[in-house]
PDB file of C-alpha atoms in Angstrom:
ATOM      1  CA  UNK V  26     -22.436  -7.244  23.935  1.00 68.00           C
ATOM      2  CA  UNK V  27     -20.218  -9.876  22.284  1.00 75.00           C
ATOM      3  CA  UNK V  28     -22.254  -9.479  19.107  1.00 91.00           C
ATOM      4  CA  UNK V  29     -21.327  -5.787  18.794  1.00 96.00           C
ATOM      5  CA  UNK V  30     -18.344  -5.045  16.554  1.00 96.00           C
ATOM      6  CA  UNK V  31     -16.585  -2.084  14.978  1.00 97.00           C
ATOM      7  CA  UNK V  32     -14.706  -2.249  11.699  1.00 97.00           C
ATOM      8  CA  UNK V  33     -12.561   0.869  11.366  1.00 97.00           C
ATOM      9  CA  UNK V  34     -10.398   2.197   8.553  1.00 96.00           C
ATOM     10  CA  UNK V  35      -8.499   5.195   9.867  1.00 91.00           C
ATOM     11  CA  UNK V  36      -5.486   7.438   9.421  1.00 87.00           C
ATOM     12  CA  UNK V  37      -3.514   5.163  11.760  1.00 84.00           C
ATOM     13  CA  UNK V  38      -3.327   2.249   9.306  1.00 88.00           C
ATOM     14  CA  UNK V  39      -4.199   3.799   5.961  1.00 92.00           C
ATOM     15  CA  UNK V  40      -3.416   6.814   3.859  1.00 90.00           C
ATOM     16  CA  UNK V  41      -6.209   9.336   3.469  1.00 90.00           C
ATOM     17  CA  UNK V  42      -6.512   8.190  -0.153  1.00 93.00           C
ATOM     18  CA  UNK V  43      -7.082   4.616   1.045  1.00 95.00           C
ATOM     19  CA  UNK V  44      -9.629   5.789   3.638  1.00 94.00           C
ATOM     20  CA  UNK V  45     -11.408   7.635   0.821  1.00 93.00           C
ATOM     21  CA  UNK V  46     -12.105   4.333  -0.951  1.00 95.00           C
ATOM     22  CA  UNK V  47     -14.526   3.518   1.876  1.00 96.00           C
ATOM     23  CA  UNK V  48     -16.518   6.749   1.650  1.00 96.00           C
ATOM     24  CA  UNK V  49     -20.028   6.467   0.245  1.00 96.00           C
ATOM     25  CA  UNK V  50     -21.669   9.516  -1.285  1.00 94.00           C
ATOM     26  CA  UNK V  51     -24.805  10.779   0.439  1.00 94.00           C
ATOM     27  CA  UNK V  52     -26.929   9.826  -2.577  1.00 96.00           C
ATOM     28  CA  UNK V  53     -25.682   6.217  -2.511  1.00 96.00           C
ATOM     29  CA  UNK V  54     -25.576   5.583   1.235  1.00 96.00           C
ATOM     30  CA  UNK V  55     -29.032   4.157   1.805  1.00 96.00           C
ATOM     31  CA  UNK V  56     -28.925   1.667  -1.068  1.00 96.00           C
ATOM     32  CA  UNK V  57     -25.335   0.562  -0.474  1.00 96.00           C
ATOM     33  CA  UNK V  58     -25.730   0.192   3.277  1.00 97.00           C
ATOM     34  CA  UNK V  59     -29.015  -1.720   2.966  1.00 97.00           C
ATOM     35  CA  UNK V  60     -27.324  -4.035   0.487  1.00 96.00           C
ATOM     36  CA  UNK V  61     -24.299  -4.447   2.773  1.00 96.00           C
ATOM     37  CA  UNK V  62     -26.520  -5.192   5.767  1.00 96.00           C
ATOM     38  CA  UNK V  63     -28.415  -7.830   3.816  1.00 95.00           C
ATOM     39  CA  UNK V  64     -25.453  -9.499   2.078  1.00 95.00           C
ATOM     40  CA  UNK V  65     -23.302  -9.605   5.233  1.00 94.00           C
ATOM     41  CA  UNK V  66     -26.224 -10.906   7.344  1.00 93.00           C
ATOM     42  CA  UNK V  67     -26.061  -8.074   9.866  1.00 96.00           C
ATOM     43  CA  UNK V  68     -28.803  -7.411  12.397  1.00 95.00           C
ATOM     44  CA  UNK V  69     -27.737  -3.777  12.810  1.00 96.00           C
ATOM     45  CA  UNK V  70     -25.404  -1.478  10.867  1.00 97.00           C
ATOM     46  CA  UNK V  71     -24.266   2.098  11.392  1.00 96.00           C
ATOM     47  CA  UNK V  72     -21.821   3.962   9.137  1.00 96.00           C
ATOM     48  CA  UNK V  73     -19.598   6.903  10.111  1.00 92.00           C
ATOM     49  CA  UNK V  74     -17.427   8.730   7.605  1.00 91.00           C
ATOM     50  CA  UNK V  75     -15.102  11.687   8.180  1.00 86.00           C
ATOM     51  CA  UNK V  76     -12.067  12.999   6.360  1.00 82.00           C
ATOM     52  CA  UNK V  77      -9.725  10.609   8.186  1.00 87.00           C
ATOM     53  CA  UNK V  78     -11.875   7.615   9.121  1.00 90.00           C
ATOM     54  CA  UNK V  79     -14.658   5.335   8.025  1.00 95.00           C
ATOM     55  CA  UNK V  80     -16.234   3.106  10.621  1.00 96.00           C
ATOM     56  CA  UNK V  81     -18.908   0.451  10.536  1.00 97.00           C
ATOM     57  CA  UNK V  82     -20.706  -0.348  13.793  1.00 97.00           C
ATOM     58  CA  UNK V  83     -22.500  -3.651  13.509  1.00 96.00           C
ATOM     59  CA  UNK V  84     -24.312  -6.394  15.352  1.00 95.00           C
ATOM     60  CA  UNK V  85     -24.264  -9.996  14.209  1.00 92.00           C
ATOM     61  CA  UNK V  86     -23.815 -13.488  15.594  1.00 88.00           C
ATOM     62  CA  UNK V  87     -20.816 -14.392  13.423  1.00 86.00           C
ATOM     63  CA  UNK V  88     -17.232 -14.041  14.628  1.00 85.00           C
ATOM     64  CA  UNK V  89     -15.394 -11.155  12.970  1.00 88.00           C
ATOM     65  CA  UNK V  90     -12.682 -13.397  11.591  1.00 91.00           C
ATOM     66  CA  UNK V  91     -10.836 -13.070   8.291  1.00 93.00           C
ATOM     67  CA  UNK V  92     -13.502 -14.976   6.338  1.00 93.00           C
ATOM     68  CA  UNK V  93     -16.251 -12.702   7.651  1.00 94.00           C
ATOM     69  CA  UNK V  94     -14.215  -9.575   6.863  1.00 95.00           C
ATOM     70  CA  UNK V  95     -13.534 -10.674   3.296  1.00 95.00           C
ATOM     71  CA  UNK V  96     -17.254 -11.368   2.849  1.00 95.00           C
ATOM     72  CA  UNK V  97     -18.072  -8.006   4.465  1.00 96.00           C
ATOM     73  CA  UNK V  98     -15.707  -6.019   2.215  1.00 97.00           C
ATOM     74  CA  UNK V  99     -16.864  -7.933  -0.861  1.00 96.00           C
ATOM     75  CA  UNK V 100     -20.462  -7.017   0.023  1.00 96.00           C
ATOM     76  CA  UNK V 101     -19.347  -3.418   0.614  1.00 97.00           C
ATOM     77  CA  UNK V 102     -17.832  -3.214  -2.863  1.00 96.00           C
ATOM     78  CA  UNK V 103     -18.466  -6.243  -5.105  1.00 95.00           C
ATOM     79  CA  UNK V 104     -16.224  -4.758  -7.808  1.00 95.00           C
ATOM     80  CA  UNK V 105     -13.058  -4.963  -5.706  1.00 96.00           C
ATOM     81  CA  UNK V 106     -10.446  -7.468  -6.840  1.00 95.00           C
ATOM     82  CA  UNK V 107      -8.912 -10.035  -4.505  1.00 95.00           C
ATOM     83  CA  UNK V 108      -5.922  -7.686  -4.089  1.00 95.00           C
ATOM     84  CA  UNK V 109      -8.212  -4.820  -3.076  1.00 96.00           C
ATOM     85  CA  UNK V 110     -10.069  -7.066  -0.637  1.00 95.00           C
ATOM     86  CA  UNK V 111      -6.785  -8.134   0.955  1.00 95.00           C
ATOM     87  CA  UNK V 112      -5.725  -4.487   1.208  1.00 96.00           C
ATOM     88  CA  UNK V 113      -9.010  -3.626   2.950  1.00 96.00           C
ATOM     89  CA  UNK V 114      -8.370  -6.492   5.339  1.00 95.00           C
ATOM     90  CA  UNK V 115      -4.831  -5.317   6.095  1.00 95.00           C
ATOM     91  CA  UNK V 116      -5.745  -1.681   6.828  1.00 96.00           C
ATOM     92  CA  UNK V 117      -8.887  -2.308   8.867  1.00 96.00           C
ATOM     93  CA  UNK V 118      -9.084  -2.609  12.623  1.00 96.00           C
ATOM     94  CA  UNK V 119     -11.720  -4.746  14.309  1.00 96.00           C
ATOM     95  CA  UNK V 120     -13.000  -4.147  17.815  1.00 96.00           C
ATOM     96  CA  UNK V 121     -15.392  -6.498  19.616  1.00 94.00           C
ATOM     97  CA  UNK V 122     -17.577  -6.274  22.697  1.00 92.00           C
ATOM     98  CA  UNK V 123     -16.230  -4.042  25.467  1.00 93.00           C
ATOM     99  CA  UNK V 124     -13.222  -3.107  23.357  1.00 94.00           C
ATOM    100  CA  UNK V 125     -15.637  -1.794  20.697  1.00 94.00           C
ATOM    101  CA  UNK V 126     -17.483   0.305  23.296  1.00 92.00           C
ATOM    102  CA  UNK V 127     -14.181   1.798  24.520  1.00 91.00           C
ATOM    103  CA  UNK V 128     -13.245   2.565  20.925  1.00 91.00           C
ATOM    104  CA  UNK V 129     -16.523   4.426  20.344  1.00 87.00           C
ATOM    105  CA  UNK V 130     -15.907   6.576  23.414  1.00 86.00           C
ATOM    106  CA  UNK V 131     -12.393   7.359  22.181  1.00 82.00           C
ATOM    107  CA  UNK V 132     -13.773   8.345  18.777  1.00 82.00           C
ATOM    108  CA  UNK V 133     -16.644  10.384  20.240  1.00 78.00           C
ATOM    109  CA  UNK V 134     -14.283  12.278  22.551  1.00 70.00           C
ATOM    110  CA  UNK V 135     -11.779  12.780  19.671  1.00 66.00           C
ATOM    111  CA  UNK V 136      -9.043  10.942  21.567  1.00 53.00           C
ATOM    112  CA  UNK V 137      -8.706   8.707  18.508  1.00 57.00           C
ATOM    113  CA  UNK V 138      -8.501  11.588  16.028  1.00 59.00           C
ATOM    114  CA  UNK V 139      -5.569  13.005  14.084  1.00 53.00           C
ATOM    115  CA  UNK V 140      -6.083  16.210  16.049  1.00 54.00           C
ATOM    116  CA  UNK V 141      -7.312  15.971  19.631  1.00 56.00           C
ATOM    117  CA  UNK V 142     -10.545  17.933  20.139  1.00 55.00           C
ATOM    118  CA  UNK V 143     -11.391  18.113  16.447  1.00 59.00           C
ATOM    119  CA  UNK V 144     -15.050  18.966  15.992  1.00 58.00           C
ATOM    120  CA  UNK V 145     -15.886  16.825  12.958  1.00 57.00           C
ATOM    121  CA  UNK V 146     -17.057  13.823  14.986  1.00 56.00           C
ATOM    122  CA  UNK V 147     -19.208  15.951  17.278  1.00 54.00           C
ATOM    123  CA  UNK V 148     -20.848  17.784  14.405  1.00 53.00           C
TER     124      UNK V 148
END
């Protein structure tokens, strides 16, 4: 379970415009996520995107420290400048192990949403 991590960019730490920079269009998702998985050396990767959050659920053996996150965000968008990478680092939240599992339950039950009981996550 220690290898399971969540990287979240949400309304709590970012404006909706900033969250939008992490959205991937449906047409681009497969290629971009396969590339991200490969470049960041992830065993597993899942992507969730709503109007007020983008989350990456991942499994890997590497600690989710600052170096890993910079590499991860650079792989997510190789065109981002160092300033944009640092911004991504500052607005993201990282959950690991049991904390990541609790976070998923909070998201799934909409307890972590802008509006409690919103239906976007469920649908």
